JSON list of C-alpha atoms in Angstrom, two decimals:
[
{"chain": "A", "resi": 20, "resn": "UNK", "atom": "CA", "xyz": [-4.57, 9.33, 17.47]},
{"chain": "A", "resi": 21, "resn": "UNK", "atom": "CA", "xyz": [-1.91, 8.40, 15.37]},
{"chain": "A", "resi": 22, "resn": "UNK", "atom": "CA", "xyz": [2.00, 9.57, 17.24]},
{"chain": "A", "resi": 23, "resn": "UNK", "atom": "CA", "xyz": [4.61, 10.84, 14.97]},
{"chain": "A", "resi": 24, "resn": "UNK", "atom": "CA", "xyz": [7.08, 10.35, 16.85]},
{"chain": "A", "resi": 25, "resn": "UNK", "atom": "CA", "xyz": [10.25, 13.24, 17.25]},
{"chain": "A", "resi": 26, "resn": "UNK", "atom": "CA", "xyz": [13.11, 11.65, 17.88]},
{"chain": "A", "resi": 27, "resn": "UNK", "atom": "CA", "xyz": [16.81, 10.18, 16.06]},
{"chain": "A", "resi": 28, "resn": "UNK", "atom": "CA", "xyz": [15.34, 8.45, 13.19]},
{"chain": "A", "resi": 29, "resn": "UNK", "atom": "CA", "xyz": [15.95, 4.75, 13.83]},
{"chain": "A", "resi": 30, "resn": "UNK", "atom": "CA", "xyz": [15.81, 1.65, 11.78]},
{"chain": "A", "resi": 31, "resn": "UNK", "atom": "CA", "xyz": [11.99, 1.40, 13.02]},
{"chain": "A", "resi": 32, "resn": "UNK", "atom": "CA", "xyz": [10.12, 3.94, 11.31]},
{"chain": "A", "resi": 33, "resn": "UNK", "atom": "CA", "xyz": [10.27, 5.99, 8.04]},
{"chain": "A", "resi": 34, "resn": "UNK", "atom": "CA", "xyz": [11.92, 8.88, 8.20]},
{"chain": "A", "resi": 35, "resn": "UNK", "atom": "CA", "xyz": [10.68, 12.88, 6.76]},
{"chain": "A", "resi": 36, "resn": "UNK", "atom": "CA", "xyz": [12.72, 16.03, 7.14]},
{"chain": "A", "resi": 37, "resn": "UNK", "atom": "CA", "xyz": [11.32, 18.95, 7.59]},
{"chain": "A", "resi": 38, "resn": "UNK", "atom": "CA", "xyz": [12.74, 22.30, 8.29]},
{"chain": "A", "resi": 39, "resn": "UNK", "atom": "CA", "xyz": [11.98, 22.93, 12.04]},
{"chain": "A", "resi": 40, "resn": "UNK", "atom": "CA", "xyz": [12.19, 18.84, 12.60]},
{"chain": "A", "resi": 41, "resn": "UNK", "atom": "CA", "xyz": [12.27, 15.11, 12.39]},
{"chain": "A", "resi": 42, "resn": "UNK", "atom": "CA", "xyz": [9.44, 12.36, 12.05]},
{"chain": "A", "resi": 43, "resn": "UNK", "atom": "CA", "xyz": [9.90, 9.31, 12.26]},
{"chain": "A", "resi": 44, "resn": "UNK", "atom": "CA", "xyz": [6.79, 7.32, 11.01]},
{"chain": "A", "resi": 45, "resn": "UNK", "atom": "CA", "xyz": [7.08, 3.51, 13.79]},
{"chain": "A", "resi": 46, "resn": "UNK", "atom": "CA", "xyz": [5.72, 0.70, 10.59]},
{"chain": "A", "resi": 47, "resn": "UNK", "atom": "CA", "xyz": [3.92, -0.84, 13.39]},
{"chain": "A", "resi": 48, "resn": "UNK", "atom": "CA", "xyz": [1.15, 2.72, 13.03]},
{"chain": "A", "resi": 49, "resn": "UNK", "atom": "CA", "xyz": [-1.29, 2.10, 10.14]},
{"chain": "A", "resi": 50, "resn": "UNK", "atom": "CA", "xyz": [-0.13, 6.02, 9.01]},
{"chain": "A", "resi": 51, "resn": "UNK", "atom": "CA", "xyz": [2.56, 3.45, 7.65]},
{"chain": "A", "resi": 52, "resn": "UNK", "atom": "CA", "xyz": [0.59, 2.06, 5.11]},
{"chain": "A", "resi": 53, "resn": "UNK", "atom": "CA", "xyz": [-0.59, 5.60, 4.12]},
{"chain": "A", "resi": 54, "resn": "UNK", "atom": "CA", "xyz": [1.94, 5.72, 0.27]},
{"chain": "A", "resi": 55, "resn": "UNK", "atom": "CA", "xyz": [0.45, 2.75, -0.57]},
{"chain": "A", "resi": 56, "resn": "UNK", "atom": "CA", "xyz": [-3.56, 3.78, 0.18]},
{"chain": "A", "resi": 57, "resn": "UNK", "atom": "CA", "xyz": [-2.17, 6.72, -1.59]},
{"chain": "A", "resi": 58, "resn": "UNK", "atom": "CA", "xyz": [-1.05, 4.87, -5.19]},
{"chain": "A", "resi": 59, "resn": "UNK", "atom": "CA", "xyz": [-4.90, 2.60, -4.97]},
{"chain": "A", "resi": 60, "resn": "UNK", "atom": "CA", "xyz": [-6.77, 4.10, -8.16]},
{"chain": "A", "resi": 61, "resn": "UNK", "atom": "CA", "xyz": [-10.50, 5.49, -7.18]},
{"chain": "A", "resi": 62, "resn": "UNK", "atom": "CA", "xyz": [-12.76, 2.50, -8.17]},
{"chain": "A", "resi": 63, "resn": "UNK", "atom": "CA", "xyz": [-10.10, 0.07, -5.55]},
{"chain": "A", "resi": 64, "resn": "UNK", "atom": "CA", "xyz": [-10.10, 2.60, -2.41]},
{"chain": "A", "resi": 65, "resn": "UNK", "atom": "CA", "xyz": [-13.93, 3.52, -3.25]},
{"chain": "A", "resi": 66, "resn": "UNK", "atom": "CA", "xyz": [-15.13, -0.34, -1.98]},
{"chain": "A", "resi": 67, "resn": "UNK", "atom": "CA", "xyz": [-14.99, 1.90, 1.40]},
{"chain": "A", "resi": 68, "resn": "UNK", "atom": "CA", "xyz": [-16.95, 5.14, 0.37]},
{"chain": "A", "resi": 69, "resn": "UNK", "atom": "CA", "xyz": [-15.32, 6.94, 3.48]},
{"chain": "A", "resi": 70, "resn": "UNK", "atom": "CA", "xyz": [-11.60, 5.83, 2.70]},
{"chain": "A", "resi": 71, "resn": "UNK", "atom": "CA", "xyz": [-12.00, 7.53, -1.46]},
{"chain": "A", "resi": 72, "resn": "UNK", "atom": "CA", "xyz": [-13.25, 11.28, 1.07]},
{"chain": "A", "resi": 73, "resn": "UNK", "atom": "CA", "xyz": [-9.67, 11.29, 3.55]},
{"chain": "A", "resi": 74, "resn": "UNK", "atom": "CA", "xyz": [-7.45, 14.77, 2.31]},
{"chain": "A", "resi": 75, "resn": "UNK", "atom": "CA", "xyz": [-4.48, 13.16, -0.40]},
{"chain": "A", "resi": 76, "resn": "UNK", "atom": "CA", "xyz": [-2.26, 15.32, 1.23]},
{"chain": "A", "resi": 77, "resn": "UNK", "atom": "CA", "xyz": [-0.68, 14.24, 4.24]},
{"chain": "A", "resi": 78, "resn": "UNK", "atom": "CA", "xyz": [-0.99, 17.91, 5.85]},
{"chain": "A", "resi": 79, "resn": "UNK", "atom": "CA", "xyz": [-4.05, 18.41, 5.87]},
{"chain": "A", "resi": 80, "resn": "UNK", "atom": "CA", "xyz": [-4.92, 14.62, 6.54]},
{"chain": "A", "resi": 81, "resn": "UNK", "atom": "CA", "xyz": [-3.59, 14.05, 9.74]},
{"chain": "A", "resi": 82, "resn": "UNK", "atom": "CA", "xyz": [-4.98, 18.20, 11.00]},
{"chain": "A", "resi": 83, "resn": "UNK", "atom": "CA", "xyz": [-7.96, 16.49, 11.06]},
{"chain": "A", "resi": 84, "resn": "UNK", "atom": "CA", "xyz": [-9.37, 14.71, 13.84]},
{"chain": "A", "resi": 85, "resn": "UNK", "atom": "CA", "xyz": [-11.76, 12.99, 11.77]},
{"chain": "A", "resi": 86, "resn": "UNK", "atom": "CA", "xyz": [-9.74, 11.33, 8.90]},
{"chain": "A", "resi": 87, "resn": "UNK", "atom": "CA", "xyz": [-6.95, 10.53, 11.18]},
{"chain": "A", "resi": 88, "resn": "UNK", "atom": "CA", "xyz": [-9.62, 8.36, 13.71]},
{"chain": "A", "resi": 89, "resn": "UNK", "atom": "CA", "xyz": [-9.77, 6.71, 9.83]},
{"chain": "A", "resi": 90, "resn": "UNK", "atom": "CA", "xyz": [-6.76, 5.58, 9.52]},
{"chain": "A", "resi": 91, "resn": "UNK", "atom": "CA", "xyz": [-6.11, 4.58, 13.11]},
{"chain": "A", "resi": 92, "resn": "UNK", "atom": "CA", "xyz": [-9.00, 1.82, 11.86]},
{"chain": "A", "resi": 93, "resn": "UNK", "atom": "CA", "xyz": [-8.03, -1.47, 10.82]},
{"chain": "A", "resi": 94, "resn": "UNK", "atom": "CA", "xyz": [-10.41, -1.06, 8.51]},
{"chain": "A", "resi": 95, "resn": "UNK", "atom": "CA", "xyz": [-8.33, 1.58, 6.77]},
{"chain": "A", "resi": 96, "resn": "UNK", "atom": "CA", "xyz": [-5.62, -1.30, 6.86]},
{"chain": "A", "resi": 97, "resn": "UNK", "atom": "CA", "xyz": [-7.95, -4.33, 5.27]},
{"chain": "A", "resi": 98, "resn": "UNK", "atom": "CA", "xyz": [-9.01, -1.97, 2.90]},
{"chain": "A", "resi": 99, "resn": "UNK", "atom": "CA", "xyz": [-5.51, -1.75, 1.92]},
{"chain": "A", "resi": 100, "resn": "UNK", "atom": "CA", "xyz": [-3.80, -4.95, 2.63]},
{"chain": "A", "resi": 101, "resn": "UNK", "atom": "CA", "xyz": [-7.06, -7.13, 1.21]},
{"chain": "A", "resi": 102, "resn": "UNK", "atom": "CA", "xyz": [-6.80, -4.05, -2.49]},
{"chain": "A", "resi": 103, "resn": "UNK", "atom": "CA", "xyz": [-2.97, -5.29, -3.03]},
{"chain": "A", "resi": 104, "resn": "UNK", "atom": "CA", "xyz": [-2.97, -8.70, -2.26]},
{"chain": "A", "resi": 105, "resn": "UNK", "atom": "CA", "xyz": [-5.92, -8.89, -4.78]},
{"chain": "A", "resi": 106, "resn": "UNK", "atom": "CA", "xyz": [-3.53, -7.10, -7.18]},
{"chain": "A", "resi": 107, "resn": "UNK", "atom": "CA", "xyz": [-0.49, -9.30, -6.52]},
{"chain": "A", "resi": 108, "resn": "UNK", "atom": "CA", "xyz": [-3.13, -12.23, -7.02]},
{"chain": "A", "resi": 109, "resn": "UNK", "atom": "CA", "xyz": [-3.71, -10.83, -10.16]},
{"chain": "A", "resi": 110, "resn": "UNK", "atom": "CA", "xyz": [0.20, -11.28, -11.59]},
{"chain": "A", "resi": 111, "resn": "UNK", "atom": "CA", "xyz": [1.68, -13.91, -9.36]},
{"chain": "A", "resi": 112, "resn": "UNK", "atom": "CA", "xyz": [3.39, -16.86, -12.18]},
{"chain": "A", "resi": 113, "resn": "UNK", "atom": "CA", "xyz": [3.51, -20.39, -10.34]},
{"chain": "A", "resi": 114, "resn": "UNK", "atom": "CA", "xyz": [6.44, -22.05, -12.62]},
{"chain": "A", "resi": 115, "resn": "UNK", "atom": "CA", "xyz": [5.68, -25.26, -14.47]},
{"chain": "A", "resi": 116, "resn": "UNK", "atom": "CA", "xyz": [8.08, -27.82, -14.99]},
{"chain": "A", "resi": 117, "resn": "UNK", "atom": "CA", "xyz": [9.92, -27.64, -18.24]},
{"chain": "A", "resi": 118, "resn": "UNK", "atom": "CA", "xyz": [10.51, -23.85, -17.24]},
{"chain": "A", "resi": 119, "resn": "UNK", "atom": "CA", "xyz": [7.77, -21.27, -18.47]},
{"chain": "A", "resi": 120, "resn": "UNK", "atom": "CA", "xyz": [5.81, -19.72, -15.52]},
{"chain": "A", "resi": 121, "resn": "UNK", "atom": "CA", "xyz": [1.56, -19.04, -16.03]},
{"chain": "A", "resi": 122, "resn": "UNK", "atom": "CA", "xyz": [-1.10, -17.29, -13.58]},
{"chain": "A", "resi": 123, "resn": "UNK", "atom": "CA", "xyz": [-2.69, -19.31, -11.04]},
{"chain": "A", "resi": 124, "resn": "UNK", "atom": "CA", "xyz": [-4.70, -21.96, -12.47]},
{"chain": "A", "resi": 125, "resn": "UNK", "atom": "CA", "xyz": [-8.66, -20.85, -11.93]},
{"chain": "A", "resi": 126, "resn": "UNK", "atom": "CA", "xyz": [-10.83, -17.87, -10.62]},
{"chain": "A", "resi": 127, "resn": "UNK", "atom": "CA", "xyz": [-8.91, -16.42, -7.14]},
{"chain": "A", "resi": 128, "resn": "UNK", "atom": "CA", "xyz": [-12.63, -16.72, -5.21]},
{"chain": "A", "resi": 129, "resn": "UNK", "atom": "CA", "xyz": [-12.06, -20.75, -5.35]},
{"chain": "A", "resi": 130, "resn": "UNK", "atom": "CA", "xyz": [-9.34, -20.28, -3.46]},
{"chain": "A", "resi": 131, "resn": "UNK", "atom": "CA", "xyz": [-9.54, -20.35, 0.54]},
{"chain": "A", "resi": 132, "resn": "UNK", "atom": "CA", "xyz": [-7.14, -17.62, 2.17]},
{"chain": "A", "resi": 133, "resn": "UNK", "atom": "CA", "xyz": [-5.12, -19.61, 3.86]},
{"chain": "A", "resi": 134, "resn": "UNK", "atom": "CA", "xyz": [-3.97, -20.62, 0.22]},
{"chain": "A", "resi": 135, "resn": "UNK", "atom": "CA", "xyz": [-0.24, -20.20, 0.15]},
{"chain": "A", "resi": 136, "resn": "UNK", "atom": "CA", "xyz": [0.05, -17.96, -2.83]},
{"chain": "A", "resi": 137, "resn": "UNK", "atom": "CA", "xyz": [-3.31, -15.94, -0.63]},
{"chain": "A", "resi": 138, "resn": "UNK", "atom": "CA", "xyz": [-0.53, -15.61, 1.66]},
{"chain": "A", "resi": 139, "resn": "UNK", "atom": "CA", "xyz": [1.73, -14.36, -0.30]},
{"chain": "A", "resi": 140, "resn": "UNK", "atom": "CA", "xyz": [0.50, -11.91, -1.18]},
{"chain": "A", "resi": 141, "resn": "UNK", "atom": "CA", "xyz": [0.09, -10.98, 1.61]},
{"chain": "A", "resi": 142, "resn": "UNK", "atom": "CA", "xyz": [3.50, -11.08, 2.94]},
{"chain": "A", "resi": 143, "resn": "UNK", "atom": "CA", "xyz": [5.10, -8.88, -0.24]},
{"chain": "A", "resi": 144, "resn": "UNK", "atom": "CA", "xyz": [3.00, -5.91, 0.70]},
{"chain": "A", "resi": 145, "resn": "UNK", "atom": "CA", "xyz": [5.79, -5.29, 3.49]},
{"chain": "A", "resi": 146, "resn": "UNK", "atom": "CA", "xyz": [8.49, -5.23, 0.83]},
{"chain": "A", "resi": 147, "resn": "UNK", "atom": "CA", "xyz": [6.18, -2.89, -1.94]},
{"chain": "A", "resi": 148, "resn": "UNK", "atom": "CA", "xyz": [6.43, -0.95, 1.01]},
{"chain": "A", "resi": 149, "resn": "UNK", "atom": "CA", "xyz": [9.29, -0.66, 1.59]},
{"chain": "A", "resi": 150, "resn": "UNK", "atom": "CA", "xyz": [9.19, 0.28, -2.90]},
{"chain": "A", "resi": 151, "resn": "UNK", "atom": "CA", "xyz": [7.80, 2.37, -2.07]},
{"chain": "A", "resi": 152, "resn": "UNK", "atom": "CA", "xyz": [9.27, 4.32, 0.59]},
{"chain": "A", "resi": 153, "resn": "UNK", "atom": "CA", "xyz": [12.70, 4.26, -1.42]},
{"chain": "A", "resi": 154, "resn": "UNK", "atom": "CA", "xyz": [12.61, 3.49, -4.69]},
{"chain": "A", "resi": 155, "resn": "UNK", "atom": "CA", "xyz": [9.00, 4.59, -5.97]},
{"chain": "A", "resi": 156, "resn": "UNK", "atom": "CA", "xyz": [9.18, 8.46, -6.00]},
{"chain": "A", "resi": 157, "resn": "UNK", "atom": "CA", "xyz": [5.57, 7.70, -2.61]},
{"chain": "A", "resi": 158, "resn": "UNK", "atom": "CA", "xyz": [8.11, 8.11, 0.17]},
{"chain": "A", "resi": 159, "resn": "UNK", "atom": "CA", "xyz": [6.47, 10.14, 3.95]},
{"chain": "A", "resi": 160, "resn": "UNK", "atom": "CA", "xyz": [9.46, 12.34, 2.51]},
{"chain": "A", "resi": 161, "resn": "UNK", "atom": "CA", "xyz": [7.25, 13.61, -0.26]},
{"chain": "A", "resi": 162, "resn": "UNK", "atom": "CA", "xyz": [4.00, 13.38, 0.71]},
{"chain": "A", "resi": 163, "resn": "UNK", "atom": "CA", "xyz": [4.80, 15.48, 3.65]},
{"chain": "A", "resi": 164, "resn": "UNK", "atom": "CA", "xyz": [6.93, 18.70, 1.74]},
{"chain": "A", "resi": 165, "resn": "UNK", "atom": "CA", "xyz": [3.59, 18.49, -0.45]},
{"chain": "A", "resi": 166, "resn": "UNK", "atom": "CA", "xyz": [2.55, 22.16, -0.35]},
{"chain": "A", "resi": 167, "resn": "UNK", "atom": "CA", "xyz": [-0.77, 22.98, 1.15]},
{"chain": "A", "resi": 168, "resn": "UNK", "atom": "CA", "xyz": [-4.08, 22.22, -1.97]},
{"chain": "A", "resi": 169, "resn": "UNK", "atom": "CA", "xyz": [-1.61, 19.86, -4.74]},
{"chain": "A", "resi": 170, "resn": "UNK", "atom": "CA", "xyz": [-3.17, 16.58, -3.78]},
{"chain": "A", "resi": 171, "resn": "UNK", "atom": "CA", "xyz": [-1.66, 13.36, -4.26]},
{"chain": "A", "resi": 172, "resn": "UNK", "atom": "CA", "xyz": [-2.95, 12.16, -8.41]},
{"chain": "A", "resi": 173, "resn": "UNK", "atom": "CA", "xyz": [-5.89, 9.13, -8.19]},
{"chain": "A", "resi": 174, "resn": "UNK", "atom": "CA", "xyz": [-3.21, 6.49, -10.35]},
{"chain": "A", "resi": 175, "resn": "UNK", "atom": "CA", "xyz": [-5.88, 5.10, -13.03]},
{"chain": "A", "resi": 176, "resn": "UNK", "atom": "CA", "xyz": [-6.06, 1.74, -12.53]},
{"chain": "A", "resi": 177, "resn": "UNK", "atom": "CA", "xyz": [-4.21, 0.76, -15.27]},
{"chain": "A", "resi": 178, "resn": "UNK", "atom": "CA", "xyz": [-1.09, 2.21, -14.24]},
{"chain": "A", "resi": 179, "resn": "UNK", "atom": "CA", "xyz": [-1.05, 0.52, -11.04]},
{"chain": "A", "resi": 180, "resn": "UNK", "atom": "CA", "xyz": [-1.74, -2.36, -12.42]},
{"chain": "A", "resi": 181, "resn": "UNK", "atom": "CA", "xyz": [1.85, -1.72, -13.87]},
{"chain": "A", "resi": 182, "resn": "UNK", "atom": "CA", "xyz": [2.92, -0.74, -10.47]},
{"chain": "A", "resi": 183, "resn": "UNK", "atom": "CA", "xyz": [2.12, -4.15, -8.89]},
{"chain": "A", "resi": 184, "resn": "UNK", "atom": "CA", "xyz": [3.01, -5.54, -11.83]},
{"chain": "A", "resi": 185, "resn": "UNK", "atom": "CA", "xyz": [6.18, -4.78, -12.38]},
{"chain": "A", "resi": 186, "resn": "UNK", "atom": "CA", "xyz": [6.74, -4.55, -8.04]},
{"chain": "A", "resi": 187, "resn": "UNK", "atom": "CA", "xyz": [5.47, -8.24, -8.06]},
{"chain": "A", "resi": 188, "resn": "UNK", "atom": "CA", "xyz": [7.25, -9.48, -10.58]},
{"chain": "A", "resi": 189, "resn": "UNK", "atom": "CA", "xyz": [10.74, -8.11, -9.65]},
{"chain": "A", "resi": 190, "resn": "UNK", "atom": "CA", "xyz": [9.87, -8.57, -5.63]},
{"chain": "A", "resi": 191, "resn": "UNK", "atom": "CA", "xyz": [9.10, -12.24, -6.45]},
{"chain": "A", "resi": 192, "resn": "UNK", "atom": "CA", "xyz": [12.56, -12.72, -8.76]}
]
């Protein structure tokens, strides 16, 4: 079961202050990737239909042992990480000798999963997760304070692309 640690807040997790408690979500928990999951467009989340069908309200999600089990599964991390890595890849710019930049040459499928820029696209996600919590309005605090019946709306593909493109540029710079 995903555990929200009820203790003094620390640097090892994300904090949500609720009327009757303080919740810390450890960064090591699959749940810590939920804000990034909620920002995926339905086209990407739909790659795994069981995840696209998850409640878009964190309180409803956590009240279902079936949903919690899906979040705890490594397939959840694979979905989030692979969707973001592929999206980040689209926005990585390669510096040229003349000081300009260009897209990575060729198609993404030409590169092995161990290629340094693929590894970079996965590595950047931990910075995305921090930006979501601190700067993007996708914080756990906001998620936990959503009233019953209110859902996190799906981002459309264009807005998701803008989000990933802007964050990729910002983090790399």
